[in-house]
Each structure stands twice: as structure tokens, then as C-alpha cells.
Coordinates of C-alpha atoms and ligand atoms in Angstrom, one line a residue:
X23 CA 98.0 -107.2 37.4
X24 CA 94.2 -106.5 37.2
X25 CA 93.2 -102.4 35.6
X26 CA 89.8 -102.2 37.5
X27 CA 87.5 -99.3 37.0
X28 CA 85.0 -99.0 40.5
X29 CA 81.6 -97.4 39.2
X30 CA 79.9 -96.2 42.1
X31 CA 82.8 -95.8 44.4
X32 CA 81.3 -92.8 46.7
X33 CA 78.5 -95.4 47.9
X34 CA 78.5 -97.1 50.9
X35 CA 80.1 -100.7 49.5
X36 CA 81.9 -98.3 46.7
X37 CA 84.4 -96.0 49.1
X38 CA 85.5 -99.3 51.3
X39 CA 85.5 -101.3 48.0
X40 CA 87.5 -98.8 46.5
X41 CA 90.3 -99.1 49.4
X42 CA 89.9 -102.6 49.7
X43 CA 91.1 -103.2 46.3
X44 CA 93.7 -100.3 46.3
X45 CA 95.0 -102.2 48.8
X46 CA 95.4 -105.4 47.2
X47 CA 96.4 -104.3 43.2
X48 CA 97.9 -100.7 44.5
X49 CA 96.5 -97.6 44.0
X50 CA 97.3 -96.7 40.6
X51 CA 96.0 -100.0 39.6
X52 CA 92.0 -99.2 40.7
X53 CA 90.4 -96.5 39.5
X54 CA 87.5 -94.7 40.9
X55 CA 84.7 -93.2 39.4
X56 CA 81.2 -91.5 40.6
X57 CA 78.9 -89.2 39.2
X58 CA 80.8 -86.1 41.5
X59 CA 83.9 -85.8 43.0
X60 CA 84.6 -87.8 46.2
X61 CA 87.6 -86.3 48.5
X62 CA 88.5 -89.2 50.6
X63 CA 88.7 -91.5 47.7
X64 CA 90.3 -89.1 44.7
X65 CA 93.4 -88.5 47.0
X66 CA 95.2 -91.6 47.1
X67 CA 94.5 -92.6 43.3
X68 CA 93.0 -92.1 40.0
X69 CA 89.6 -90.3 39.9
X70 CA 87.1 -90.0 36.9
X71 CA 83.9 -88.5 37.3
X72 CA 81.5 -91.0 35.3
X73 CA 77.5 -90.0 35.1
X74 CA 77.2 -93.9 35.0
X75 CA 73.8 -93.7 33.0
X76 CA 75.8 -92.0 30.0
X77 CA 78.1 -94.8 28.4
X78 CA 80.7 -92.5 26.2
X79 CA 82.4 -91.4 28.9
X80 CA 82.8 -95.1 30.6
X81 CA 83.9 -96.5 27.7
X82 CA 86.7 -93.4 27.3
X83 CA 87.7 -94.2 30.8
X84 CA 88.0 -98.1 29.9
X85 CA 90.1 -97.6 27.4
X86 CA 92.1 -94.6 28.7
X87 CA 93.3 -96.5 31.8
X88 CA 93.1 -100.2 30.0
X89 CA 90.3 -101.1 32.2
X90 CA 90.1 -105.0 32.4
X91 CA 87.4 -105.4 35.4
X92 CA 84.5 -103.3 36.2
X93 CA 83.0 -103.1 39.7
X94 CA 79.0 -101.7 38.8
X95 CA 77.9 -100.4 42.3
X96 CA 75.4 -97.9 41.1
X97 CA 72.0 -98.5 42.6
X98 CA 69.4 -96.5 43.8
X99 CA 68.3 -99.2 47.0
X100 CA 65.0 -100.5 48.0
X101 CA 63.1 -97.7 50.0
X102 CA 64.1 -95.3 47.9
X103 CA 63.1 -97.1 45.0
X104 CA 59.9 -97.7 46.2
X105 CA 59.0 -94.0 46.3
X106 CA 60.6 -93.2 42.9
X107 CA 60.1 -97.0 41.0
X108 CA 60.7 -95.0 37.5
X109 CA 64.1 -93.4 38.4
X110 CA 65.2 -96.6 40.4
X111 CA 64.8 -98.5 36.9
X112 CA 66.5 -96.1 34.5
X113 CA 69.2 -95.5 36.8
X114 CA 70.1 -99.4 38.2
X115 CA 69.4 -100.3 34.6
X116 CA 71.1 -98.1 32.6
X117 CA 74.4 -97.9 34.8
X118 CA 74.2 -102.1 34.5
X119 CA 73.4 -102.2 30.8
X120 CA 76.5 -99.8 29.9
X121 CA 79.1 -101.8 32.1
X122 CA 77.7 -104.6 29.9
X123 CA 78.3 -103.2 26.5
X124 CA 81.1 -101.4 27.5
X125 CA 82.7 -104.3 28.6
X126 CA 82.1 -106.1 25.7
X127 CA 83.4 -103.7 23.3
X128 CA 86.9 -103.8 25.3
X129 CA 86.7 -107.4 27.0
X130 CA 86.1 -106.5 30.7
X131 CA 84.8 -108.7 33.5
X132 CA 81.7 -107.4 35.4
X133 CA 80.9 -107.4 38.8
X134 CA 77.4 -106.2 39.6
X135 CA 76.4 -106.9 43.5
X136 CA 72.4 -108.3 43.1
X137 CA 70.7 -108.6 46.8
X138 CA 68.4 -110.4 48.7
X139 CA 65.9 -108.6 47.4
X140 CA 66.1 -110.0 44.3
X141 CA 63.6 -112.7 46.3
X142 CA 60.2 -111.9 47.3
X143 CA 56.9 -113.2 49.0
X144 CA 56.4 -116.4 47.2
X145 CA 60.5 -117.7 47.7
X146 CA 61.0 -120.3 50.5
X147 CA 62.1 -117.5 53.7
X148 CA 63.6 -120.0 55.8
X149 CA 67.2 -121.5 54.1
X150 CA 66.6 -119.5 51.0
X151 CA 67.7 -121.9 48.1
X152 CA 70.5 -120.4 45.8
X153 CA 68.3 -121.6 42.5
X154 CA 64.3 -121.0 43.5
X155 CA 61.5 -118.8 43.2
X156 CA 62.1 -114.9 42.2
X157 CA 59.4 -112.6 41.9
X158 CA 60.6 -109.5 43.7
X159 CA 57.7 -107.0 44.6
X160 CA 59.6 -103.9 44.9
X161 CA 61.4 -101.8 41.5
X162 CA 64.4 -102.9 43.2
X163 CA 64.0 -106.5 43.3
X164 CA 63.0 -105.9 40.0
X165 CA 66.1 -104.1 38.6
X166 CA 68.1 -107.4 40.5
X167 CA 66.6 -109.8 38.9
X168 CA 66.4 -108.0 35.2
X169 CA 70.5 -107.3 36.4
X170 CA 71.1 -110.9 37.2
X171 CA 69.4 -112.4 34.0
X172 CA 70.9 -109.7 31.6
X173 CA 74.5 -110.6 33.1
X174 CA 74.2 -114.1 32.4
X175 CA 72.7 -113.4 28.9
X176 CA 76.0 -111.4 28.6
X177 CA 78.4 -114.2 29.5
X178 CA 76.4 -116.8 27.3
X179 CA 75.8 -114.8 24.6
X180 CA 78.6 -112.7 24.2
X181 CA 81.3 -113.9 26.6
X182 CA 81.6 -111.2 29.0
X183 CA 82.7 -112.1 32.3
X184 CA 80.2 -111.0 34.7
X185 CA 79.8 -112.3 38.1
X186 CA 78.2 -111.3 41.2
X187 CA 76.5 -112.2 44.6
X188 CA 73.3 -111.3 46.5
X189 CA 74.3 -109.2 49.4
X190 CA 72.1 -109.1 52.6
X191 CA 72.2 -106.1 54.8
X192 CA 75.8 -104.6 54.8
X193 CA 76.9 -103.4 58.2
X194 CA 80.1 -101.0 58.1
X195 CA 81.5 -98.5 60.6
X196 CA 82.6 -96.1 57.4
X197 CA 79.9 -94.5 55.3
X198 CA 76.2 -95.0 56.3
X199 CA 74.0 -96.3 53.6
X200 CA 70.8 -94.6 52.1
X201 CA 67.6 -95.8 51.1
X202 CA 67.9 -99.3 52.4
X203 CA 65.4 -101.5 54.1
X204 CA 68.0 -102.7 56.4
X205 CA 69.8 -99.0 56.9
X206 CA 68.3 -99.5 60.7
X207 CA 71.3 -102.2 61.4
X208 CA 73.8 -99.3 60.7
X209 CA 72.0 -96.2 62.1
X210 CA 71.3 -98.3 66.0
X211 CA 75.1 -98.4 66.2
X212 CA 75.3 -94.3 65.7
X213 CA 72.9 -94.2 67.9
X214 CA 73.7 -96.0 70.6
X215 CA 77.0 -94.4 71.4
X216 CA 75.5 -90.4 69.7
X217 CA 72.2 -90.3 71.9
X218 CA 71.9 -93.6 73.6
X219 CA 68.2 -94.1 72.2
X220 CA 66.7 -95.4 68.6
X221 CA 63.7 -95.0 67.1
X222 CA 63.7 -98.9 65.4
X223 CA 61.0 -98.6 61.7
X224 CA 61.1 -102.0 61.6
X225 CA 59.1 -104.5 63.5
X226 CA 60.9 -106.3 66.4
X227 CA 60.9 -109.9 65.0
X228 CA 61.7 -109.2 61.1
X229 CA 64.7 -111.4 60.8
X230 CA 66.8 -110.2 58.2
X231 CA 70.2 -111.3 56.4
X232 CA 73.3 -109.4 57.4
X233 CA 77.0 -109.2 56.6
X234 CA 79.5 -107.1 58.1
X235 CA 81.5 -104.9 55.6
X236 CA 84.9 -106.9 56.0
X237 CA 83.2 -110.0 55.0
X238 CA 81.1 -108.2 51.9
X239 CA 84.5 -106.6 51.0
X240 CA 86.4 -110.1 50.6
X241 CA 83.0 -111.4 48.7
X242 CA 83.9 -109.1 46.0
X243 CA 87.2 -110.0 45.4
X244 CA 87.1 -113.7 45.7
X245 CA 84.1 -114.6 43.6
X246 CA 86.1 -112.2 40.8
X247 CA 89.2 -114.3 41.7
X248 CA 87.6 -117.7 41.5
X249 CA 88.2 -120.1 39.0
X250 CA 85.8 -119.9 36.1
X251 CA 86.3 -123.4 35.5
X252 CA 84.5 -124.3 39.1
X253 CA 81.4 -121.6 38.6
X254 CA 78.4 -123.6 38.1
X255 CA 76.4 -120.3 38.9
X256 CA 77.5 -116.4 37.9
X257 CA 74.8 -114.3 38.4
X258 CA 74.1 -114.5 41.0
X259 CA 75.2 -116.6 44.1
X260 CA 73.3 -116.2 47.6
X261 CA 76.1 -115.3 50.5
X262 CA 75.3 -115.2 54.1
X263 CA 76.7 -114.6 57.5
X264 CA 74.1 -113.4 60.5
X265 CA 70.2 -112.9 59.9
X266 CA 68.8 -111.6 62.9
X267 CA 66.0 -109.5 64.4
X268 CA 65.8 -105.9 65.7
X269 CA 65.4 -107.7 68.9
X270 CA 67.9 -110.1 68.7
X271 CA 70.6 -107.0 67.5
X272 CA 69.2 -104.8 70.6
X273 CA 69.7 -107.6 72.7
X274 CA 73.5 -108.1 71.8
X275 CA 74.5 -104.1 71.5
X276 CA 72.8 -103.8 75.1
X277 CA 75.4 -106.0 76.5
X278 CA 77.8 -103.1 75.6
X279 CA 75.4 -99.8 76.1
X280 CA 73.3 -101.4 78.9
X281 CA 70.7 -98.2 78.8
X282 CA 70.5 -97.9 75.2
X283 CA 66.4 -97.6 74.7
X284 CA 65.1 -98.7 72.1
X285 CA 61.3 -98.1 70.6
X286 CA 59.7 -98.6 67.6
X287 CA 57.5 -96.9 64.5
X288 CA 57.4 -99.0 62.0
X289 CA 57.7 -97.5 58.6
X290 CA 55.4 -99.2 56.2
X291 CA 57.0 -99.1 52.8
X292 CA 60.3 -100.6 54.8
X293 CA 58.2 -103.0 56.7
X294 CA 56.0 -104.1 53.3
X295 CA 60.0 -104.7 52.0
X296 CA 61.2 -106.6 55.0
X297 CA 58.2 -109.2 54.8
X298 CA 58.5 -110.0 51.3
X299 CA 62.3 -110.9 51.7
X300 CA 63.9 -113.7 53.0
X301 CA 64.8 -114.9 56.3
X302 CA 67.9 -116.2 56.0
X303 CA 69.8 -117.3 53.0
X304 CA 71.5 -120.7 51.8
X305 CA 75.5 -120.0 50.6
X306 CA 76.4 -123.4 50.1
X307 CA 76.8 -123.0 46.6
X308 CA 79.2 -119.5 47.2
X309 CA 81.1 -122.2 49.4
X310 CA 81.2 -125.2 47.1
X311 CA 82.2 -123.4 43.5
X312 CA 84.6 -120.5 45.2
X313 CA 85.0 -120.9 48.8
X314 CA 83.3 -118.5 50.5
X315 CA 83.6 -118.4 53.9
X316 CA 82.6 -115.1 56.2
X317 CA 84.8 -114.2 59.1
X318 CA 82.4 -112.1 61.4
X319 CA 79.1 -112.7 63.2
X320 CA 76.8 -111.2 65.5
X321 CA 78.9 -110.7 68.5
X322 CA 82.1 -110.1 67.1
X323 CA 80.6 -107.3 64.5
X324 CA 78.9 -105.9 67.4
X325 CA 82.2 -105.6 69.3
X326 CA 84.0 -104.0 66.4
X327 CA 81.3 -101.9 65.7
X328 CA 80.9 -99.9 69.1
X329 CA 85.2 -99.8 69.7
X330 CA 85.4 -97.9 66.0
X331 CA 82.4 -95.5 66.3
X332 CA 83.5 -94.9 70.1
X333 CA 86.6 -94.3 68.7
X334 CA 85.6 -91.6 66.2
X335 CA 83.0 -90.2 68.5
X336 CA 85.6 -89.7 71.2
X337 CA 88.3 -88.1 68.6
X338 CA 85.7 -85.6 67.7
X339 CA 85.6 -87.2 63.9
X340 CA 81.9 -88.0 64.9
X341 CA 79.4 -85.7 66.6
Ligands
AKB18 C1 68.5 -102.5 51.0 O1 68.1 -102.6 52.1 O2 67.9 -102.0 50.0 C2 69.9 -103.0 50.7 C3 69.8 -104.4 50.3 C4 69.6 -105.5 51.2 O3 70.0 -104.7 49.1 N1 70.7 -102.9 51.9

């Protein structure tokens, strides 16, 4: 049975993560960890509080608990990073380059999630190849790429077992990300059903990759699962389920909320962001050397997403 230690696990992949493998090792098998204490998460399990950018107390955590896998969701995201690129960097950086040592000094695998923007202007948009051009213009993309190259320096050089994928946009009905480029797929859904109107800050055609949380979740898992002996790539591999516009999303949530208006002011640091990343991304390789295979697309996310916040608006969980 795996020991896992989830760095990170009051974010918005991090709380659902956190669950998601509960459920799968049991609960006293997945430890969770963030810089402050998280309610939801420190009930049904163990709870460290790790400042993720200080490595003593990570590596006293590893060993207290026998940690064999570490899940590295610490990241300050792309927006945000933009308007702080110095504390993006020390913070993504240093939480990434203590999982690495740390798991070297006690033999732990490494999952750390890079992104699609880990790409940037000059990479193919359309079909984005998993191997190809990656010159990220933001401190984020940055921090991916340095993330995915010092991962597979740690697995040639010293053996450590770090693996990862690029996620797109992740779309959950749970916690609400921060600071992302594609936060406005989340916030429409709120929206919708809260006030029946959205304000959209990114241009109407910007297509975008997406995943829906369910899918991301079982990404995690099975590329840590996989079979080492089939990984041609580690860090990292491209995954992909629905790319879409703003228009194309308004379009399919206005089958459901027929006078949800939607208008537009586009925010120019998230729009800069949006035009430098890819379209839509190629997961053949995430399908060929592990089997990925994502369950949900547009419509079907859509459907879920509406019945579960209509749900928690009408039980008064929501306001
Ligand atoms: C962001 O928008 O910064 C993130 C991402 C795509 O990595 N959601």
C-alpha cells in the first residue's frame, strides 16, 4: 500500500486530490499538508502543516509517516504570477526543488502537475505536439518548464521517480481556483445559477484547453500507477479533453440557463496569457505509454456542473 504525502492539498486540484486518493489507499494512508490548516480536509485524516518553501519540516513529515509518494501541488498560477513574477519563482521553485531532494534523501516518487502553459507563442497552437517548442512568456510558464526539466534531471541523475502531466484549464464544482488565466471557465458556472449574468475577461474566440476535475483527478493517479517500463516520456506528458471558446461554453451553459447574459472586458494580462498558449493539445502519447483516456466533455461537464452548484445553491451551502 502506497504512504503519500499531498503538498498543496488546500488548493483547488489539492482538496479533491486529497479525497480522491483517500478514497482509493484509505484515509490513513494519504496525508495532507498545506501551509495552514484546512478543516474540510484535516477531519477525515492525517494533517501536517508544511510551509512547502522550508524543506526540514517536509522531510520530518516523510519520514514520520514513511512517505513513499509525494503529490507537489504548490503553485502560485499564471495571472497572479504575472503581477508578482519574483514570488511566483521562489515559491513554485522552491516547493518543487524540496519535494525533489527530499525525495531523494528517503526514495519517494514525485508528482508535480506542469500546464499548458508550459507552451508559449512560438509552439505549434493547433494539435500541440507532446515533444515541440517551449518558450513560455509568463514566470509561470517559466517555473513549468524549469519544473519539468529539473524533474527529469532528477530521475536521470539521481533516480527519483517523478512524473507529471500538463493540465489545461481544470473545471470542478468544489473549490474555485485563484489566479488562473482560465479561472473564467469555473466562475460562468457560479454565475449563471448566483446572478444569471458574467462579466467574460477573456475574448470571445480564445479557444482554450479544459478538463473537468474527475478526469484531472484520475490523470494523477494513473500516470503514478503506470508502468515505468512503458514511459517513454516523464516530465511532462500533454493530456487533453475539451478546448473551447468563451463563446462556444456560453453557447452550451445557455441551453440550460437560457437568459444567462453574458458580456465582456477583457483583462489584458489574462488575455496576453491566453494568446501565447495553445489551442488545443495532442495526448497521444498520455494514451500510448499509460492509457489515458478522459471520461467527460463539453456537454456532459456542463450538465454536471449546473445539477451540483444548483444543488448547493438551493441547500443554502451556496449564496
Ligand atoms: C492557469 O490558468 O494559470 C492554470 C493553468 C492552465 O495552468 N489554470
Amino acid at each position: 500500500m502506497k504512504k503519500i504525502l499531498v503538498v498543496g492539498a488546500g488548493g483547488q486540484i489539492g482538496s479533491e486530490l486529497t479525497s480522491h486518493l483517500r478514497n482509493i489507499y484509505g484515509n490513513d494512508n494519504v496525508v495532507a499538508s498545506d501551509i495552514r490548516p484546512v478543516d474540510t480536509i484535516k477531519s477525515d485524516g492525517p494533517f501536517e502543516i508544511i510551509d512547502a518553501t522550508e524543506s526540514l519540516k517536509l522531510a520530518y513529515v516523510v519520514q514520520k509517516y514513511n512517505i513513499d509518494t509525494i503529490y507537489n501541488l504548490v503553485a502560485l498560477l499564471s495571472a497572479t504570477g504575472e503581477k508578482n513574477p519574483m514570488l511566483a519563482w521562489n515559491i513554485n521553485m522552491s516547493a518543487l526543488i524540496n519535494s525533489l531532494e527530499v525525495a531523494k534523501m528517503y526514495g519517494c516518487a514525485v508528482f508535480t502537475p506542469s500546464s499548458i502553459g508550459a507552451f508559449g507563442p512560438d509552439t505549434p497552437k493547433d494539435g500541440t505536439p507532446q515533444d515541440t517548442i517551449m518558450r513560455p512568456t509568463t514566470m509561470y510558464g517559466v517555473c513549468k518548464v524549469s519544473g519539468e526539466l529539473m524533474s527529469d534531471y532528477y530521475f536521470h541523475r539521481f533516480g527519483v521517480d517523478t512524473r507529471s502531466v500538463r493540465f489545461p484549464g481544470i473545471i470542478s464544482n468544489n473549490t474555485l481556483p485563484g489566479g488562473g488565466t482560465t479561472d473564467y471557465a469555473v466562475e460562468i458556472f457560479y454565475e449563471a445559477i448566483r446572478s444569471g449574468s458574467f462579466v467574460c475577461p477573456i475574448a470571445s474566440d480564445s479557444y482554450m484547453d479544459m478538463m473537468y476535475m474527475p478526469d484531472a483527478l484520475n490523470a494523477c493517479v494513473q500516470v503514478m500507477e503506470a508502468d515505468p517500463k512503458k514511459l517513454i516520456h516523464r516530465n511532462s506528458f500533454n493530456i487533453a479533453s475539451m478546448s473551447f471558446t468563451p463563446d462556444i461554453l456560453f453557447a452550451e451553459i445557455k441551453k440550460h440557463v437560457p437568459n444567462l447574459a453574458v458580456t465582456y472586458n477583457v483583462d489584458p494580462i489574462k488575455q496576453a496569457i491566453a494568446n501565447s498558449w495553445p489551442n488545443s493539445l495532442d495526448d497521444s502519447a498520455a494514451r500510448a505509454e499509460w492509457g489515458w483516456k478522459p471520461e467527460s466533455n463539453l456537454e456532459s461537464m456542463t450538465k454536471d456542473m449546473l445539477k451540483v452548484i444548483g444543488e448547493k445553491f438551493k441547500a443554502g451551502i451556496l449564496k
